[in-house]
XYZ file of C-alpha atoms in Angstrom:
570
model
C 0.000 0.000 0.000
C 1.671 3.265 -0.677
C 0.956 6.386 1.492
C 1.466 9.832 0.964
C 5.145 11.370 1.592
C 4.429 12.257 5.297
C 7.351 14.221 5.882
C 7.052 17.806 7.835
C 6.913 20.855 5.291
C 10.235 23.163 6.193
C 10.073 25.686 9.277
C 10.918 29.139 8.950
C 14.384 29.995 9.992
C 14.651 30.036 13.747
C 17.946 32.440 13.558
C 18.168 35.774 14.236
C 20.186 37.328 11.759
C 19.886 37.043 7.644
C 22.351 34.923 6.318
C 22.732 32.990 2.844
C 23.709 29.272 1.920
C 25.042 28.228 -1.158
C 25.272 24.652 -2.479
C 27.515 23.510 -4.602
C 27.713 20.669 -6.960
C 30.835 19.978 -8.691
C 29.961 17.218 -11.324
C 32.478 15.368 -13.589
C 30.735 16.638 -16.641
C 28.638 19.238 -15.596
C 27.775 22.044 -12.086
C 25.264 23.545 -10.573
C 24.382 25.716 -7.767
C 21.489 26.579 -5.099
C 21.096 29.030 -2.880
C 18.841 29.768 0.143
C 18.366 33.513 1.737
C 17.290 32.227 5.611
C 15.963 35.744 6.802
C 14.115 35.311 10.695
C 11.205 33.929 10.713
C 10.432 33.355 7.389
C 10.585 30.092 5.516
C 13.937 29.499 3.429
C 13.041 29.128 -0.557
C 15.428 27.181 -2.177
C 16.714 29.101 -5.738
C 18.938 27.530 -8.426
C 21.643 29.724 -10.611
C 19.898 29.292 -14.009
C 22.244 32.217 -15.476
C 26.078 31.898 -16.013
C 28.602 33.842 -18.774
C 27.983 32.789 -22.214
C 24.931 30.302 -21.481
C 21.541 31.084 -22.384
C 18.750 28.988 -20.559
C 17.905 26.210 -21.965
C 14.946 23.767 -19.774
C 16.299 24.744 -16.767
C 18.953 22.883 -16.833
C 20.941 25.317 -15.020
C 24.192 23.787 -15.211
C 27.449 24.580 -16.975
C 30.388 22.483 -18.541
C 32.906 21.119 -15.701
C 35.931 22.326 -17.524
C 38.479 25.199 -17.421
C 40.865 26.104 -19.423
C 44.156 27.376 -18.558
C 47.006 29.372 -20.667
C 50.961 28.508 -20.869
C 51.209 30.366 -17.761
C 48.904 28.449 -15.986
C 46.554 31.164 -15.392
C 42.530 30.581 -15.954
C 41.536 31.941 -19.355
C 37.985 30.945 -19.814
C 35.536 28.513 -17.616
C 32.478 26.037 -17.912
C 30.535 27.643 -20.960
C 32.858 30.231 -22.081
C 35.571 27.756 -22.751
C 33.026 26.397 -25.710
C 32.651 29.368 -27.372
C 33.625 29.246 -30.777
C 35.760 32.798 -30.728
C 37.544 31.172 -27.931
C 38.295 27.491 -29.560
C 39.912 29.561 -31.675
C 42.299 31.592 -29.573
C 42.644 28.540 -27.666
C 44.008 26.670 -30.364
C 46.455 29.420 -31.260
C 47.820 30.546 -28.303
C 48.133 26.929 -26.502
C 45.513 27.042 -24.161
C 45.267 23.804 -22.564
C 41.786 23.155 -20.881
C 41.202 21.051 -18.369
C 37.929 18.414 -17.765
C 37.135 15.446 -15.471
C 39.229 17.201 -12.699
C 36.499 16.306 -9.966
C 37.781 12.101 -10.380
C 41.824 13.212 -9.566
C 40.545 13.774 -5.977
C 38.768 10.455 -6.094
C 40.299 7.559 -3.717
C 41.965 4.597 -4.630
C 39.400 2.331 -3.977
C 37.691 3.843 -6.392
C 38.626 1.999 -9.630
C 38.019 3.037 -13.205
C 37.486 1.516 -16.543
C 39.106 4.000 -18.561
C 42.103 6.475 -17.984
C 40.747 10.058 -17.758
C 42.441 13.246 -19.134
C 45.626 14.531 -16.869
C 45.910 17.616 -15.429
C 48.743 20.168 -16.688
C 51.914 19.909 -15.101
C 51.704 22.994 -12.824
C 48.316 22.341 -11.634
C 47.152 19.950 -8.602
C 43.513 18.813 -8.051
C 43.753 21.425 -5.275
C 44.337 24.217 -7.353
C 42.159 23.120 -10.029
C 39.093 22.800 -7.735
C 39.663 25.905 -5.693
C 39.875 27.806 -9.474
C 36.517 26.522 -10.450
C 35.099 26.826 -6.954
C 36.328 30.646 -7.326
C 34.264 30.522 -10.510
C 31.229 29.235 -9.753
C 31.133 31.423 -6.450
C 31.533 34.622 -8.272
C 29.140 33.412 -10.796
C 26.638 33.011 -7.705
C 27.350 36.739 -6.612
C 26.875 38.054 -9.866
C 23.273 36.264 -10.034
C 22.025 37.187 -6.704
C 23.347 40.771 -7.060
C 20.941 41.108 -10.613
C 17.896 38.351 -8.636
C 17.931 39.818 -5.386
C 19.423 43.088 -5.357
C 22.839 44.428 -4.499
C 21.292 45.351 -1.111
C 20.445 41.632 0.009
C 23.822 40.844 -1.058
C 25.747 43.417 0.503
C 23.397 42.097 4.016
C 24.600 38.270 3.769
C 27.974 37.989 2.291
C 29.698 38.303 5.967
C 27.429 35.143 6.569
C 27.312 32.842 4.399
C 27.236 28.561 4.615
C 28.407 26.469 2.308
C 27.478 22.780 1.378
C 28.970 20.627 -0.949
C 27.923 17.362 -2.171
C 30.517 14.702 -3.069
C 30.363 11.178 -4.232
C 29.290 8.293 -1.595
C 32.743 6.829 -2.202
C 34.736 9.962 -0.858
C 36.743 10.106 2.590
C 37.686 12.348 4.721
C 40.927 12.997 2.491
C 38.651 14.335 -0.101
C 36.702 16.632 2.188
C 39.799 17.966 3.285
C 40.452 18.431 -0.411
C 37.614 20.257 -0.956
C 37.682 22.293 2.329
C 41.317 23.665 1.157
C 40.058 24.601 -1.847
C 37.070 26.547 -0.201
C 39.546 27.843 1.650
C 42.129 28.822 -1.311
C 39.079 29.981 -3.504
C 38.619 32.821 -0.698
C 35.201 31.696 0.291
C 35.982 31.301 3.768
C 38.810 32.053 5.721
C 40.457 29.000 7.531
C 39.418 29.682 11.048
C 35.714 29.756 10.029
C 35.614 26.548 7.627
C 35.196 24.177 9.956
C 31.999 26.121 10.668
C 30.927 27.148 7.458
C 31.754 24.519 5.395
C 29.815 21.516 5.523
C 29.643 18.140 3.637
C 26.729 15.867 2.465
C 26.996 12.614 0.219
C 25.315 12.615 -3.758
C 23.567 9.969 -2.663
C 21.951 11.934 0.626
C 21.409 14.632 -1.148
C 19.569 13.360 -4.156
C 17.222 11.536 -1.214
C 16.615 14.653 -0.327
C 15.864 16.306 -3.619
C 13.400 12.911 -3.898
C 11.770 14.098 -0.594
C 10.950 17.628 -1.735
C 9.177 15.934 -4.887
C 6.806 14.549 -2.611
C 7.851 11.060 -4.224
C 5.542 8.010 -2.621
C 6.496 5.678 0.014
C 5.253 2.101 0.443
C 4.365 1.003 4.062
C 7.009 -0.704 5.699
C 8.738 -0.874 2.934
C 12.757 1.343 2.392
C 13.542 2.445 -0.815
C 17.011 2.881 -3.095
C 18.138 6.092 -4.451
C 20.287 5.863 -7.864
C 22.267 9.284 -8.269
C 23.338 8.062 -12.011
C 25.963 11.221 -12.999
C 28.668 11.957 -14.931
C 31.269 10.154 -12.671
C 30.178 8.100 -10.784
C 26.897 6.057 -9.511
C 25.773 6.744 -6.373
C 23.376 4.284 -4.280
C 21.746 3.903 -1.144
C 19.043 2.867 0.643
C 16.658 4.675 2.987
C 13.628 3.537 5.399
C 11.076 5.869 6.985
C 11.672 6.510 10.380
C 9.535 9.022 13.543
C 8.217 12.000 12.424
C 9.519 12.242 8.878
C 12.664 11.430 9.282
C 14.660 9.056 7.309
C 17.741 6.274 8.248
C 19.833 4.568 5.723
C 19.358 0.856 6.297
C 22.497 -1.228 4.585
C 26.170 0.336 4.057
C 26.081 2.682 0.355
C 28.179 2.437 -2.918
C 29.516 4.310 -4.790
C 30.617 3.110 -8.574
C 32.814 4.187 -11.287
C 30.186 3.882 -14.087
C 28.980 7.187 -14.906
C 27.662 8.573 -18.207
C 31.312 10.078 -19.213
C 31.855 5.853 -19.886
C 29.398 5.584 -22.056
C 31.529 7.983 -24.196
C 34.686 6.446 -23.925
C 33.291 2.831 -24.759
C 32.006 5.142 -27.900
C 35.119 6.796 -28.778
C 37.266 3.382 -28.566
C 34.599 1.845 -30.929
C 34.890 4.528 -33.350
C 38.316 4.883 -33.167
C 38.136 0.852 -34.563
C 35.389 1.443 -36.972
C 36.630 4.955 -38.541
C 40.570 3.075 -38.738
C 41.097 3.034 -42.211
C 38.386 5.356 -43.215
C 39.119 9.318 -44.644
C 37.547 10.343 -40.946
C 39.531 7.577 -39.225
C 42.176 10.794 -37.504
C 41.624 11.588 -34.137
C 40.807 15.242 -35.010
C 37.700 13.278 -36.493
C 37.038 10.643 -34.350
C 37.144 12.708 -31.200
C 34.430 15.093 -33.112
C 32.042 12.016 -33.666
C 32.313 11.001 -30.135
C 31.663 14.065 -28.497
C 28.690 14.896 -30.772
C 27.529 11.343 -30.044
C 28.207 12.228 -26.053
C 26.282 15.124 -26.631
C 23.302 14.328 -28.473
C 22.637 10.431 -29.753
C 23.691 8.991 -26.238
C 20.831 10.926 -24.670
C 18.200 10.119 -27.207
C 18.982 6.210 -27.630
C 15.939 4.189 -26.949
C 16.022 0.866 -28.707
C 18.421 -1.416 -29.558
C 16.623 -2.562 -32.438
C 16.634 1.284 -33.690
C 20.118 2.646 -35.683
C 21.490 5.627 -34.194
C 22.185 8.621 -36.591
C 25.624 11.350 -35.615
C 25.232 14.383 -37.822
C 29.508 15.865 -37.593
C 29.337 17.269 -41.088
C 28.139 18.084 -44.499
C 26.632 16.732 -47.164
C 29.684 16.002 -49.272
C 30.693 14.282 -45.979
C 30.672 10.500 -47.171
C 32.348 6.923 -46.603
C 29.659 4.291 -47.614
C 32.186 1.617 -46.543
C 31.558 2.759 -42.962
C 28.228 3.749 -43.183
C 28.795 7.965 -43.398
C 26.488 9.628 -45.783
C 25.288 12.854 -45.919
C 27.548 14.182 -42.869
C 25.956 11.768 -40.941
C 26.877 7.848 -39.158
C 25.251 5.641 -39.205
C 25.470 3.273 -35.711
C 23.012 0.407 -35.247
C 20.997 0.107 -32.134
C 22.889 -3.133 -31.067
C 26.174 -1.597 -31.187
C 25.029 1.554 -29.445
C 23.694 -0.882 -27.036
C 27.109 -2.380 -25.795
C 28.587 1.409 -25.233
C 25.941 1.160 -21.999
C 25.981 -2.430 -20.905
C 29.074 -2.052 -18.292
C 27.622 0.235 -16.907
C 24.577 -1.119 -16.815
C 25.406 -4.306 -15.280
C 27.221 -2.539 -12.614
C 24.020 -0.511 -11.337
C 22.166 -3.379 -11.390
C 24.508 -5.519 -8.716
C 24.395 -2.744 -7.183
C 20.632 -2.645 -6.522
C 20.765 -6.447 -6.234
C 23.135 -6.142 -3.236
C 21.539 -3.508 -1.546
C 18.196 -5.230 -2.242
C 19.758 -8.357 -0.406
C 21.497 -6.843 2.301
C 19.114 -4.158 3.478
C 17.237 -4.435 6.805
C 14.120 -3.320 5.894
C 12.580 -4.795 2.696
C 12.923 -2.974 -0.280
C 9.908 -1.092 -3.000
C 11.308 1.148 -4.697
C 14.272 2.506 -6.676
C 14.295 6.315 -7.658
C 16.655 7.496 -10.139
C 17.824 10.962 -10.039
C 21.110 12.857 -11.770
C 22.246 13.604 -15.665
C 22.456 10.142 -16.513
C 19.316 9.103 -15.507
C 17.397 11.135 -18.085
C 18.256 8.348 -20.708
C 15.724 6.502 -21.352
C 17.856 3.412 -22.072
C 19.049 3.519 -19.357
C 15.285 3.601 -17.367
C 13.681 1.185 -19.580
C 16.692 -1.345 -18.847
C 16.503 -0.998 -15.137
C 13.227 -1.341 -15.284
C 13.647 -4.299 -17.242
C 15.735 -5.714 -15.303
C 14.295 -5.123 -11.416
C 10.951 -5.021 -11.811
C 10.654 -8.857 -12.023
C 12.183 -8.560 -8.432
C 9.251 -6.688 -7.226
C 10.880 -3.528 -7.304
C 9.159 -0.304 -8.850
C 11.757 2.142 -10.811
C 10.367 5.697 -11.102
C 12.023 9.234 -11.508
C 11.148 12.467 -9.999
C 8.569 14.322 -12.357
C 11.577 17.211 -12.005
C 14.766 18.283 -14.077
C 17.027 15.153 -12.719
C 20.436 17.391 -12.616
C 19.171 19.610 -10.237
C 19.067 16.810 -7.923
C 22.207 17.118 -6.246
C 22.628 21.122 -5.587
C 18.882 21.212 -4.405
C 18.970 18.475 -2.527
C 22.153 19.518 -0.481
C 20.555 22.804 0.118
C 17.720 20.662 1.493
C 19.999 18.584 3.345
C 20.941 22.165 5.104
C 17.688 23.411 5.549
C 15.460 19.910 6.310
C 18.073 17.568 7.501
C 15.473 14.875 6.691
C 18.464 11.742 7.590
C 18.580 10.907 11.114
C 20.960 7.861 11.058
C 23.647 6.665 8.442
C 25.567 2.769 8.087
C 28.899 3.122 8.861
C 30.674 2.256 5.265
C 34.086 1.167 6.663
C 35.446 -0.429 10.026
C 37.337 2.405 11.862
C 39.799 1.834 14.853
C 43.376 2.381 16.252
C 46.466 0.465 16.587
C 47.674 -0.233 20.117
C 49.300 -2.919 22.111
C 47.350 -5.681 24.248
C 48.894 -6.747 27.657
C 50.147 -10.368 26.839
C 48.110 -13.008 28.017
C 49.578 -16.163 28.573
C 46.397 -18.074 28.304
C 46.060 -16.798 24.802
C 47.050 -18.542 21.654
C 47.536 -16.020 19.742
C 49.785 -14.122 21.999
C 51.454 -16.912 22.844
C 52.429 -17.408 18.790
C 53.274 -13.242 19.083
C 55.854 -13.719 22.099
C 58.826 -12.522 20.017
C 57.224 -9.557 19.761
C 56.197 -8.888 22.958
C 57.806 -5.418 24.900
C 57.772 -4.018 28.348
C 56.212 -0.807 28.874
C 57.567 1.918 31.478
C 55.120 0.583 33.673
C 56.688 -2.889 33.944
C 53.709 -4.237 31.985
C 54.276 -6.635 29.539
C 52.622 -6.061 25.824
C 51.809 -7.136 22.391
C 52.758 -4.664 19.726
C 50.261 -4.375 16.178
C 47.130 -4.912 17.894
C 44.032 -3.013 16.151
C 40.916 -1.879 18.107
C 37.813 -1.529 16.631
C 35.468 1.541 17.618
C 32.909 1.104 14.624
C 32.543 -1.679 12.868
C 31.387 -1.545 8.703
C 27.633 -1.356 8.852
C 26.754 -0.464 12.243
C 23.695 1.972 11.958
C 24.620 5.421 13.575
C 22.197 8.187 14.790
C 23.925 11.478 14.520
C 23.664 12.323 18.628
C 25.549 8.753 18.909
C 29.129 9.529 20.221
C 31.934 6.402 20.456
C 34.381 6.452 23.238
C 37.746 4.599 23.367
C 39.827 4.900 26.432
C 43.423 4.199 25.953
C 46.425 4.335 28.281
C 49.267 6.737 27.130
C 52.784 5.365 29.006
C 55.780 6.989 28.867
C 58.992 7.690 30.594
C 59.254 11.551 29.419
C 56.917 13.789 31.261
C 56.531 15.792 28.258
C 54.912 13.743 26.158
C 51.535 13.649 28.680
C 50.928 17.666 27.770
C 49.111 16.665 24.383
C 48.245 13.809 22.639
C 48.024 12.491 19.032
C 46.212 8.885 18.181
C 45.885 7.618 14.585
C 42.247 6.717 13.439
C 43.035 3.655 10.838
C 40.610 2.682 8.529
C 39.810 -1.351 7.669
C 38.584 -2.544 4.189
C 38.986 -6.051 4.646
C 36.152 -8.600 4.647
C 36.874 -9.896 8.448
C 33.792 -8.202 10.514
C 36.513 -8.411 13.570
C 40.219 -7.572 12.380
C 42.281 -8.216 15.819
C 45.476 -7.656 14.213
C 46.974 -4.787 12.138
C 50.023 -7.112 10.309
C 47.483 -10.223 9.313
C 46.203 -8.103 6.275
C 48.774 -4.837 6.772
C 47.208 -4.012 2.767
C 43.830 -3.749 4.175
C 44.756 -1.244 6.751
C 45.520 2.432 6.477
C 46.157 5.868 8.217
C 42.190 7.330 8.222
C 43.855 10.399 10.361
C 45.545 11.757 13.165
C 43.631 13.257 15.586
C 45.271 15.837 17.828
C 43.922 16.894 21.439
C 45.398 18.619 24.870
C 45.677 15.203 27.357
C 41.586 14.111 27.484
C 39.006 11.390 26.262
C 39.058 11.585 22.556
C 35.281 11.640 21.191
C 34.456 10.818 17.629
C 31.341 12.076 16.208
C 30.612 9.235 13.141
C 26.948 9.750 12.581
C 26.905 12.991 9.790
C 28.142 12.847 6.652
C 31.186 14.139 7.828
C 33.249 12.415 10.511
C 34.208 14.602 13.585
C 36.198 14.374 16.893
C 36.318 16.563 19.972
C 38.161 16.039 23.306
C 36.176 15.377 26.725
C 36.903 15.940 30.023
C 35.920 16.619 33.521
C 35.794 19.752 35.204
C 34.513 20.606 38.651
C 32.780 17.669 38.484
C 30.768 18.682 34.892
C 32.143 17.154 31.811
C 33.624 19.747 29.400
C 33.914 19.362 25.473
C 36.350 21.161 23.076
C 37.533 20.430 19.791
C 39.837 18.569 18.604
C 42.030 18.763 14.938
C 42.033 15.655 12.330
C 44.880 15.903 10.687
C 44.360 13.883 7.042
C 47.692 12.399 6.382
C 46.464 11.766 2.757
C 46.112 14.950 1.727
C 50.122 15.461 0.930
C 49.263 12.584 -1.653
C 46.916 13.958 -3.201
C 48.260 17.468 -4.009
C 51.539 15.769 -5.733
């Protein structure tokens, strides 16, 4: 039985100051922003960009191009649409512009794995500086449009106060939020003293829930759904059940796949690169113009295999009968077009399966939201394929690649998710006092070490504090308590404990040199000498230090240093 979408409409803005927040959502292909203005007591109205340079509106799609474009210098020359203007090309081309695309999958992790090689960056740029450039962009882009929506006034009230969210794939860790909060940082949209405060974080996959939410889609009794966030990337999924009062909790640890729509191109452009080989238009100056008109236009518009496929790249004298160009035109049959999309396909699909198997609450319904979901191959085949499972597949009667800038905005403003799966196995390394009793320490006694203490310990031990796929509600706080021994006084006044991360299949590692691959630096948290709290139920992990005072227990924060970040800005 389905029942109306129950959840509470949004309250007026309990603060008592104006202030703005902007969204952000930096795509692999293509960005967007939202904004809110939260003025007291009235109720916040979420507002999309649908203007930027050199882009008339077109369905409100109100997105632009993820690329910029850079000169010899390494200075930024023209961004998102501008960089397709045809004047530019031109002086591009001349001058040795070099432009720059995909950037957002160089901050990706390495467990994130990919099909296909994706275009480098320049040699004097980092993912850090490439980010914080377009982040720059898109920011002033956002002035500019308020200043000519709102009035100069309203900006000139909020730009002291201003929150920013942005959305990131379900696969990214806290290396990449640091990433991203440098680059916020570097951009000069916050200062570094207020980002911890003004920048927040919220998963594609959460936010496109959320965007789901505000379309008022319906919700089966009993029964959790799946959110697809198909983009240009990646493919983000998870899983949601209706909880008190509106709210929602995820219900089986998310993924987060490297099958987004740029693949579908590639698979095209390797394909063409075969078929055009010997041809007059079998040059890469050629080819590459095929595939991105086919990116562009016939990947979109595909609906059955059984139908050919038509690129229009040139003019009538255009012609190759051999491989099926005539009239400017190729011509691709349906079953070929067909294989660009199966990977990626298949991949969504075992996707849903597992989540469908693993989830606590039975699953109704899948929701598909982002760029790539607008194909309808792409609908009709998981519809196809996962409706015999007694799963409905439905999209939002809405523009699809809004979904992630209006739904982080609404993550901000409705905060609909009140509990999140833990998608890894965090812990620390530390030693165990030896046990004599105990096989395994017994088989470790070459190891073993005497403490300043006089107590006798095993070295490469790993304790867990959350274990992969433990549900977490966000007022949930984990405490370790650890004993810091050391002969120099010194070394009591303030205290630093690696956070490690586990991505092995064992649901209770013990030991940090059984599977030493499967275990790596998370973070380093840094505190004066207290009980170290971490915070693991938002979408961004936290710690803070606790102690006692006068009897009362005190809280302040406490810095997580991400020791991955050096690796990432190489």
């Amino acid at each position: 039985m389905q029942l109306p979408n129950n959840t509470p409409n949004r309250k007026p803005y309990d603060g008592s100051v104006r202030k703005l927040v902007v969204a952000f959502d930096v795509g692999t292909t293509f960005s967007g922003v939202s904004y809110a203005i939260l003025d007291p007591g009235e109720v916040p109205e979420t507002q999309p960009v649908t203007s930027f340079p050199a882009q008339a509106k077109v369905g409100g799609s109100a997105k632009i191009p993820s690329i910029i474009c850079y000169d010899k210098e390494g200075k930024v020359r023209a961004v998102g649409s501008e960089a397709e203007e045809p004047a530019f090309i031109e002086q591009a081309e001349d001058e040795g512009f070099v432009t720059v695309s995909w950037f957002k999958l160089h901050l990706r992790p390495e467990s994130l794995k990919l099909e296909f090689d994706f275009p480098a960056l320049p040699k004097n740029k980092t993912p850090l500086m490439v980010f914080s450039d377009f982040l720059r962009y898109l920011f002033e882009c956002t002035k500019s449009y308020i200043q000519k929506a709102n009035g100069t006034l309203v900006w000139n009230s909020v730009q002291s106060k201003i929150d920013f969210i942005l959305a990131h794939p379900n696969g990214w860790e806290i290396a990449q939020q640091a990433q991203m909060r440098r680059a916020a940082i570097i951009a000069g949209l916050v200062s570094e003293a207020e980002s911890q405060e003004r920048v927040h974080f919220v998963t594609e996959g959460e936010a496109s829930l959320h965007f789901c939410i505000q379309k008022k889609i319906p919700l089966e009794k009993d029964k959790g759904i799946i959110i697809v966030d198909a983009g240009g990337g990646t493919v983000d999924l998870s899983a949601y059940c209706q909880a008190a009062m509106g709210s929602f909790e995820e219900i089986v640890t998310s993924r987060c796949i490297g099958q987004g729509s740029v693949f579908v191109g590639r698979r095209a452009h390797s394909y063409l690169q075969g078929r055009l080989k010997n041809s007059r238009f079998g040059s890469e100056q050629d080819v590459q113009l095929i595939a991105s008109i086919f990116d562009a236009e016939a990947k979109h518009t595909f609906r059955k295999s059984e139908d050919s496929v038509y690129v229009k790249f040139g003019t009538f004298r255009d012609r190759d009968p051999s491989v099926d160009i005539k009239s400017g035109q190729l011509k691709l049959p349906g079953c070929v077009v067909e294989t660009f999309f199966e990977p990626s396909i298949k991949a969504i699909i075992q996707a849903v399966k597992e989540l469908h198997s693993e989830a606590t609450t039975p699953i109704g319904a899948v929701f598909l939201a982002g760029g790539f979901s607008a194909s309808d191959w792409l609908f009709s085949s998981l519809k196809n394929a996962l409706e015999p499972l007694g799963l409905t597949v439905s999209r939002p009667d809405a523009h699809l690649n809004k979904a992630v800038a209006d739904g982080a905005l609404s993550y901000y403003l409705d905060h609909f998710v009140s509990a999140r799966v833990a998608r890894l196995t965090y812990g620390t390394d530390c030693v165990r006092p030896y046990n004599p009793s105990n096989i395994e320490h017994i088989r470790r006694r070459h190891t073993m070490t005497t403490r300043p203490s006089g107590r006798q310990v095993i070295p490469n031990a790993f304790s867990t504090i959350i274990s992969k796929g433990v549900l977490v509600h966000e007022e949930t706080e984990f405490k370790e308590h650890y004993v810091l021994e050391s002969s120099i006084r010194s070394a009591y006044n303030h205290v630093s404990a690696d956070i490690m991360v586990y991505r092995g299949r064992s649901s209770c590692p013990e030991w940090t040199d059984v599977e030493p691959r499967m275990f790596s630096t998370w973070g380093t948290v840094y505190a004066d000498l207290s009980d170290v709290v971490i915070l693991f139920g938002g979408p961004e992990i936290k710690a803070q230090v606790s102690w006692r005072e006068n009897g009362k227990e005190k809280r302040g924060p406490a810095t997580i240093v991400c020791e991955q970040i050096n690796q990432l800005t190489k």
